[in-house]
Amino acid sequence: MAAHLKKRVYEEFSRVVQIPQEEAPAKKLRLSKPSKSAALHIDLCKATNSTDALQYLLHFARKPVEVESVEGVVRILLEHYYKETDNSVRLKIASLLGLLSKTQGFSPDCIVDDAINTLNNEKSHQVLAQLLDTLLVIGTQLPESPTVRQRLIEMACKHLSDTYFGVRNKCLKLLGCLGMADTPLNKDNDGLGASLGGVRDIQSIISDFFGDQDPRVRTAAIKAMLQLHERRIKIHEIIYDQACRLLSDDYEQVRSAAVQMVWVLSQLYPESIVPIPSSNEEIRLVDDAFGKISHMVSDGSWMVRVQAAKTLGSMLQVSPHFLEQTLDKKLMSDLRRKRTAHERAKELFTSGEFSSGRKWADDAPKEKLDTNTVNLIASGACGAFVHGLEDEMFEVRIAAVEALSQLAQSSASFAEKCLDFLVDMFNDEIEEVRLQSIHVLREISTHITLREDQLDTVLAVLEDSSRDIREALHELICYTNVSTKDCIQLALLELLKNLNKYPTDRNSVWKCLKFLGSRHPTLVLPLVPELLSTHPYFDTPEPDMDDPAYIAVLVLVFNAAKSCPTMPALFSDHTFRHYAYLRDSLSHLVPPLRLPGNGLDLVDSRCGSGSVESAQLFLQESLNRVSTIQNLEAPGAQDLLNFTIRDLRRLGELQTELAGAADFCATYLRCQLLLMKALQEKLWNMAVPLCLKQNVTATAAAQQILEETYKLEFLYSGLESRQVATIHHIRLQAKALQLILTARTRQGLDPLISSCEKFLQDIESFQRLFVAELPHLQDSFVDKLLELMPRLSSCKPVEMVKILLATLRLSGLLQLRLPEQIHRATATIIEPTGESDNPLRFTTGLVVALDIDATLEHVQDPQNAVKVQVLYPDGQSHVIHPKPSDFRKPGPDRHRLITQVYLSHTAWTEPSQIEVRLLLAYSSSSTSLSSSSASKLGWSDSIDSLPPPEAAVEGTIPFSKPVKVYIMPKPARR
């Protein structure tokens, strides 16, 4: 009984408590990489001879080295260096030391002593040169260490007396890259000997090697002095005489470097006075340098001639009479030193001789110069540009043309004098020279007026078969001033001949005549009756409006009439009707005119300059008004966004200057509107089976937002980091919406887990890329997610989706701040026009070439980004990547695409249309790679070791209107 009671007591008072099992913390794996230094040491120990060691070192050089392993690798290399006897292996080790010193994050100050020690003990000249190159790399990596810099300079000075030219070259290069102007050097001891004894500065030491016996050392000395100049160290004026003597050196590399040296000194001391040899005359240093460099245009080496011609173009401070002497091969009188009348009379008096009168004009002044006459410029420098423009090498001719352009733009008188020479270059045998001459004449067109004979030579180029030459000439005529009405008539006739011979030049010719008429209204006025075939008494037949030549004449006349109010009185009735038609169809070529009668009283309705400011103000007010959207209910907020988007798009149509900014804002607000509609209340308060249609709508909205964000990022140029962060922010919201919709459709747990992990990676990537912009994103969706990041990383996918939904619905609209200038990439297809009803016929199985001519505006890197898409009626789509040579750049932010697309298809029963459009390719990895590649590059300076970007999104954006072309593949004949 007692045992029974005891058992009951134990049963009543005992209780089992189940302690919940704590989840064991996840074990963190630490991946240990094999030590590079240990692997290198093992490889070098395995080497049985120098050839094996060299192969191991070459193999090692192809692999990247982490920052933390660099010092160990350097120690292993130095240890093997001391034991190695083969020069080639030591040379490679010295090269590897220099490459390793460039590794970002590694400070090479720990190897300075070892590098200097190896330099002192080295006997091989080639290894010495490589070690000096390594010391230069170390000194460049340690710019804030004056002690190291001074030691390296002393080592370079010590080895300047080496007998091998390569060692002296490296020493001079090191002095040029690391030497300082205020650092005196004591040369009494081991260096160059007692001949250079005393305390000297860097420039005097370098200049001593201008007379070295080896031309490669002389060249290195000049380049070292130029390197000092690039580092903002002012070169002494006394160097000028030495540099001038080097202009007559026997080796072209020395002369080429000496030309650059003389030019640098002429820019540093332009007003200094230098004496003329063997006389008492003095001239400005810049004039003397100009004469000496002009003499080098006749050098025996074409590379020196190119260098001299290019250098002349940048000497804008030279005196006008020296400048004009380059266009005349004979020495002008104002560059001769003549004796004054007092000097001649004094000489005659002291000689005791007077005119006897027996010999006719024996006391008359003589043009022939005696031996006492002094030339202020070398006779070989006379007509330098004439020699350059007549040179046998086209590179010299191009350099001379470019130099003429730079000098003529700064001197109107010189531009007039060199006009004939430039016009003569239009007949050059090389197309590149002709094209460059046209561009140069276009640049100086504001200073010149063409005569009729000059215009005749210019217009003869219109028969050139090269399209680039013809279009460049059209551009030149647009901005050229002519002198008489005969010149206008001559230009019009030649342009009409060009239009008849090359119909594809239609738009270029029309644009040319537009500017020609607007620049010369008074010269066009007396030609109007003849051009329009009008008669004061008789009616003339009405011309055909489909004739491109007649349209060209009308474009010339109407643009001239804008500045000539008396001209419309000479128009006939059908001319007024043609004006109304062209004003609607070719508004970019025909200006608005005030024409009396016939109900056509058109005034200039274009926006003035003041309207641009008002439009900018309206744009900013629209963005400010949208920022108050949080205070409105959902229907009112959506209406406000709709009205604002409509206003911004209309503003972009009216104001072309603000079209890019207005379209950018409208697209961004469109994304916000789609997001707002997808997050409306009724969608998320219903069960999933009851709102399948709404789910499909929200999914489509999220996908559309993603597409629009890629357009915002890659279709617009001029974006700042703030705007890119805003675009990525709304893209992150769209991805969160996609993740929520994925969870609602219950497609399985594994896809949801992978989607959640991908989204967390996107958040971390956003934080890494835009860490500087996070302070501007306060209370935004990303800011709240970053606060919840620890919770999101540890919670389950379902809980994470709930947190995202709540955060997404509570986050408001992020204010958009516009940058200074923003442009949208646009493309206009000029050819084909899509107006022809005649199909292109070709045999099935063969190809037909379709000419594409398009104008690109504000496109970044068009050679890689622009593609041509051809869409066939059966749904097939071909994307063609044009060649880089198909792109031209006629102006800033403008490109021209002229290419051919080859079409082919199976047989059709009747003609049908294909669509041709231009696409802009993009890759989402390009932005992140460019910002982070600099910090990831290793010591080998290659991107081969970079990890591939995570889930890079690539796609294309249509940015031109499609053009429809009729084609007809015919069946092959049997």
mmCIF file of C-alpha atoms in Angstrom, residues 647-843:
data_model
loop_
_atom_site.group_PDB
_atom_site.id
_atom_site.type_symbol
_atom_site.label_atom_id
_atom_site.label_comp_id
_atom_site.label_asym_id
_atom_site.label_seq_id
_atom_site.Cartn_x
_atom_site.Cartn_y
_atom_site.Cartn_z
ATOM 1 C CA ASP A 647 1.298 67.846 -70.588
ATOM 2 C CA LEU A 648 4.935 66.775 -70.578
ATOM 3 C CA ARG A 649 4.629 64.880 -73.849
ATOM 4 C CA ARG A 650 2.949 67.860 -75.472
ATOM 5 C CA LEU A 651 5.705 70.105 -74.113
ATOM 6 C CA GLY A 652 8.328 67.871 -75.717
ATOM 7 C CA GLU A 653 6.581 68.221 -79.078
ATOM 8 C CA LEU A 654 6.439 72.021 -78.858
ATOM 9 C CA GLN A 655 9.885 72.688 -77.401
ATOM 10 C CA THR A 656 12.604 70.687 -79.143
ATOM 11 C CA GLU A 657 15.233 72.008 -76.706
ATOM 12 C CA LEU A 658 13.397 70.359 -73.802
ATOM 13 C CA ALA A 659 12.167 67.278 -75.655
ATOM 14 C CA GLY A 660 14.678 64.966 -73.956
ATOM 15 C CA ALA A 661 13.948 66.198 -70.435
ATOM 16 C CA ALA A 662 10.169 66.211 -70.965
ATOM 17 C CA ASP A 663 10.121 62.676 -72.408
ATOM 18 C CA PHE A 664 12.381 61.456 -69.612
ATOM 19 C CA CYS A 665 10.057 62.852 -66.929
ATOM 20 C CA ALA A 666 6.960 61.555 -68.693
ATOM 21 C CA THR A 667 8.405 58.029 -68.939
ATOM 22 C CA TYR A 668 9.415 58.082 -65.274
ATOM 23 C CA LEU A 669 5.932 59.204 -64.203
ATOM 24 C CA ARG A 670 4.458 56.522 -66.472
ATOM 25 C CA CYS A 671 6.401 53.934 -64.458
ATOM 26 C CA GLN A 672 5.035 55.401 -61.225
ATOM 27 C CA LEU A 673 1.492 55.305 -62.606
ATOM 28 C CA LEU A 674 1.811 51.641 -63.607
ATOM 29 C CA LEU A 675 3.183 50.799 -60.163
ATOM 30 C CA MET A 676 0.348 52.686 -58.479
ATOM 31 C CA LYS A 677 -2.291 50.846 -60.508
ATOM 32 C CA ALA A 678 -0.688 47.482 -59.771
ATOM 33 C CA LEU A 679 -0.714 48.192 -56.002
ATOM 34 C CA GLN A 680 -4.304 49.413 -55.765
ATOM 35 C CA GLU A 681 -6.311 48.214 -52.748
ATOM 36 C CA LYS A 682 -8.841 45.832 -54.313
ATOM 37 C CA LEU A 683 -6.189 43.594 -55.869
ATOM 38 C CA TRP A 684 -4.537 42.641 -52.588
ATOM 39 C CA ASN A 685 -7.631 42.300 -50.406
ATOM 40 C CA MET A 686 -9.128 39.466 -52.466
ATOM 41 C CA ALA A 687 -8.303 35.789 -52.660
ATOM 42 C CA VAL A 688 -6.019 34.749 -55.476
ATOM 43 C CA PRO A 689 -8.557 32.641 -57.419
ATOM 44 C CA LEU A 690 -10.963 35.626 -57.467
ATOM 45 C CA CYS A 691 -8.520 38.066 -59.069
ATOM 46 C CA LEU A 692 -6.695 36.112 -61.749
ATOM 47 C CA LYS A 693 -7.327 38.834 -64.311
ATOM 48 C CA GLN A 694 -5.913 41.493 -61.980
ATOM 49 C CA ASN A 695 -2.876 39.298 -61.364
ATOM 50 C CA VAL A 696 -2.216 39.144 -65.093
ATOM 51 C CA THR A 697 -2.562 42.947 -65.296
ATOM 52 C CA ALA A 698 -0.118 43.484 -62.421
ATOM 53 C CA THR A 699 2.376 41.047 -63.962
ATOM 54 C CA ALA A 700 2.219 42.884 -67.276
ATOM 55 C CA ALA A 701 2.632 46.216 -65.443
ATOM 56 C CA ALA A 702 5.751 44.983 -63.624
ATOM 57 C CA GLN A 703 7.280 43.751 -66.875
ATOM 58 C CA GLN A 704 6.463 47.032 -68.608
ATOM 59 C CA ILE A 705 8.064 49.026 -65.771
ATOM 60 C CA LEU A 706 11.262 47.011 -66.170
ATOM 61 C CA GLU A 707 11.333 47.706 -69.920
ATOM 62 C CA GLU A 708 10.703 51.420 -69.359
ATOM 63 C CA THR A 709 13.520 51.641 -66.790
ATOM 64 C CA TYR A 710 15.982 50.217 -69.288
ATOM 65 C CA LYS A 711 14.818 52.857 -71.766
ATOM 66 C CA LEU A 712 15.328 55.541 -69.125
ATOM 67 C CA GLU A 713 18.848 54.358 -68.379
ATOM 68 C CA PHE A 714 20.192 53.671 -71.864
ATOM 69 C CA LEU A 715 18.111 55.805 -74.233
ATOM 70 C CA TYR A 716 18.954 59.127 -72.565
ATOM 71 C CA SER A 717 22.380 60.762 -72.275
ATOM 72 C CA GLY A 718 23.564 63.339 -69.762
ATOM 73 C CA LEU A 719 22.234 61.486 -66.708
ATOM 74 C CA GLU A 720 23.937 62.029 -63.375
ATOM 75 C CA SER A 721 24.417 59.423 -60.663
ATOM 76 C CA ARG A 722 21.346 60.755 -58.836
ATOM 77 C CA GLN A 723 19.057 60.047 -61.786
ATOM 78 C CA VAL A 724 20.562 56.595 -62.402
ATOM 79 C CA ALA A 725 19.951 55.742 -58.733
ATOM 80 C CA THR A 726 16.324 56.854 -59.094
ATOM 81 C CA ILE A 727 15.901 54.621 -62.151
ATOM 82 C CA HIS A 728 17.409 51.618 -60.358
ATOM 83 C CA HIS A 729 15.133 52.370 -57.392
ATOM 84 C CA ILE A 730 11.925 52.025 -59.383
ATOM 85 C CA ARG A 731 13.399 48.969 -61.135
ATOM 86 C CA LEU A 732 13.907 47.429 -57.713
ATOM 87 C CA GLN A 733 10.267 48.172 -56.881
ATOM 88 C CA ALA A 734 9.177 46.391 -60.069
ATOM 89 C CA LYS A 735 11.302 43.357 -59.164
ATOM 90 C CA ALA A 736 9.741 43.325 -55.691
ATOM 91 C CA LEU A 737 6.308 43.371 -57.316
ATOM 92 C CA GLN A 738 7.302 40.458 -59.550
ATOM 93 C CA LEU A 739 8.485 38.511 -56.494
ATOM 94 C CA ILE A 740 5.187 39.123 -54.692
ATOM 95 C CA LEU A 741 3.184 37.994 -57.718
ATOM 96 C CA THR A 742 5.352 34.875 -57.988
ATOM 97 C CA ALA A 743 4.498 34.000 -54.381
ATOM 98 C CA ARG A 744 0.760 34.559 -54.948
ATOM 99 C CA THR A 745 0.628 32.235 -57.940
ATOM 100 C CA ARG A 746 2.188 29.440 -55.775
ATOM 101 C CA GLN A 747 4.464 28.036 -58.455
ATOM 102 C CA GLY A 748 6.466 26.047 -55.929
ATOM 103 C CA LEU A 749 8.841 26.640 -53.041
ATOM 104 C CA ASP A 750 12.138 26.251 -54.903
ATOM 105 C CA PRO A 751 11.477 29.012 -57.461
ATOM 106 C CA LEU A 752 10.344 31.296 -54.640
ATOM 107 C CA ILE A 753 13.511 30.669 -52.611
ATOM 108 C CA SER A 754 15.749 31.377 -55.615
ATOM 109 C CA SER A 755 13.745 34.526 -56.414
ATOM 110 C CA CYS A 756 14.153 35.761 -52.833
ATOM 111 C CA GLU A 757 17.900 35.153 -52.918
ATOM 112 C CA LYS A 758 18.159 36.991 -56.232
ATOM 113 C CA PHE A 759 16.235 39.941 -54.830
ATOM 114 C CA LEU A 760 18.523 40.161 -51.800
ATOM 115 C CA GLN A 761 21.486 40.235 -54.182
ATOM 116 C CA ASP A 762 19.833 43.080 -56.071
ATOM 117 C CA ILE A 763 19.484 45.076 -52.839
ATOM 118 C CA GLU A 764 23.149 44.549 -51.970
ATOM 119 C CA SER A 765 24.172 45.499 -55.507
ATOM 120 C CA PHE A 766 22.110 48.692 -55.287
ATOM 121 C CA GLN A 767 23.729 49.601 -51.978
ATOM 122 C CA ARG A 768 27.201 48.971 -53.382
ATOM 123 C CA LEU A 769 26.688 50.943 -56.581
ATOM 124 C CA PHE A 770 24.872 53.967 -55.136
ATOM 125 C CA VAL A 771 26.309 54.291 -51.652
ATOM 126 C CA ALA A 772 26.938 58.006 -52.287
ATOM 127 C CA GLU A 773 23.278 58.600 -53.221
ATOM 128 C CA LEU A 774 21.709 56.833 -50.220
ATOM 129 C CA PRO A 775 21.438 60.084 -48.176
ATOM 130 C CA HIS A 776 19.166 61.468 -50.924
ATOM 131 C CA LEU A 777 16.890 58.387 -50.718
ATOM 132 C CA GLN A 778 15.565 58.944 -47.190
ATOM 133 C CA ASP A 779 12.197 57.264 -46.407
ATOM 134 C CA SER A 780 12.207 55.574 -49.805
ATOM 135 C CA PHE A 781 11.542 51.917 -50.585
ATOM 136 C CA VAL A 782 15.251 51.066 -50.647
ATOM 137 C CA ASP A 783 15.938 52.962 -47.426
ATOM 138 C CA LYS A 784 13.287 50.959 -45.581
ATOM 139 C CA LEU A 785 14.573 47.685 -47.049
ATOM 140 C CA LEU A 786 18.112 48.423 -45.914
ATOM 141 C CA GLU A 787 16.808 49.004 -42.377
ATOM 142 C CA LEU A 788 15.025 45.648 -42.534
ATOM 143 C CA MET A 789 17.936 43.859 -44.205
ATOM 144 C CA PRO A 790 18.957 41.738 -41.152
ATOM 145 C CA ARG A 791 15.382 40.549 -40.792
ATOM 146 C CA LEU A 792 14.986 39.862 -44.511
ATOM 147 C CA SER A 793 18.175 37.794 -44.587
ATOM 148 C CA SER A 794 17.001 35.441 -41.830
ATOM 149 C CA CYS A 795 13.240 35.145 -42.400
ATOM 150 C CA LYS A 796 11.341 32.619 -44.469
ATOM 151 C CA PRO A 797 10.287 33.401 -48.056
ATOM 152 C CA VAL A 798 6.594 33.791 -47.178
ATOM 153 C CA GLU A 799 7.363 36.260 -44.409
ATOM 154 C CA MET A 800 9.747 38.104 -46.686
ATOM 155 C CA VAL A 801 7.011 38.498 -49.311
ATOM 156 C CA LYS A 802 4.660 39.969 -46.674
ATOM 157 C CA ILE A 803 7.302 42.454 -45.563
ATOM 158 C CA LEU A 804 7.955 43.469 -49.175
ATOM 159 C CA LEU A 805 4.254 43.963 -49.884
ATOM 160 C CA ALA A 806 3.765 46.141 -46.812
ATOM 161 C CA THR A 807 6.886 48.189 -47.551
ATOM 162 C CA LEU A 808 5.983 48.569 -51.204
ATOM 163 C CA ARG A 809 2.492 49.831 -50.489
ATOM 164 C CA LEU A 810 3.706 52.292 -47.855
ATOM 165 C CA SER A 811 6.544 53.746 -49.928
ATOM 166 C CA GLY A 812 5.749 56.988 -51.694
ATOM 167 C CA LEU A 813 6.828 58.531 -54.970
ATOM 168 C CA LEU A 814 10.539 59.387 -55.128
ATOM 169 C CA GLN A 815 11.114 62.974 -56.208
ATOM 170 C CA LEU A 816 12.915 63.264 -59.554
ATOM 171 C CA ARG A 817 15.591 65.941 -59.899
ATOM 172 C CA LEU A 818 16.487 66.920 -63.456
ATOM 173 C CA PRO A 819 20.144 67.247 -64.522
ATOM 174 C CA GLU A 820 21.578 70.251 -66.350
ATOM 175 C CA GLN A 821 21.230 68.797 -69.846
ATOM 176 C CA ILE A 822 19.524 65.613 -70.918
ATOM 177 C CA HIS A 823 19.063 64.322 -74.463
ATOM 178 C CA ARG A 824 17.200 61.405 -75.925
ATOM 179 C CA ALA A 825 18.871 59.175 -78.495
ATOM 180 C CA THR A 826 16.974 59.448 -81.768
ATOM 181 C CA ALA A 827 17.415 58.067 -85.259
ATOM 182 C CA THR A 828 15.891 59.209 -88.539
ATOM 183 C CA ILE A 829 15.991 56.912 -91.562
ATOM 184 C CA ILE A 830 16.540 59.049 -94.673
ATOM 185 C CA GLU A 831 16.859 56.229 -97.170
ATOM 186 C CA PRO A 832 14.777 54.234 -97.950
ATOM 187 C CA THR A 833 11.932 56.740 -97.822
ATOM 188 C CA GLY A 834 9.152 54.130 -97.975
ATOM 189 C CA GLU A 835 7.295 56.171 -100.596
ATOM 190 C CA SER A 836 7.985 54.015 -103.642
ATOM 191 C CA ASP A 837 5.320 51.614 -104.899
ATOM 192 C CA ASN A 838 7.771 49.793 -107.175
ATOM 193 C CA PRO A 839 8.933 46.629 -105.422
ATOM 194 C CA LEU A 840 12.536 45.511 -105.266
ATOM 195 C CA ARG A 841 12.553 42.322 -107.315
ATOM 196 C CA PHE A 842 15.138 39.600 -106.832
ATOM 197 C CA THR A 843 15.432 35.885 -107.418
#
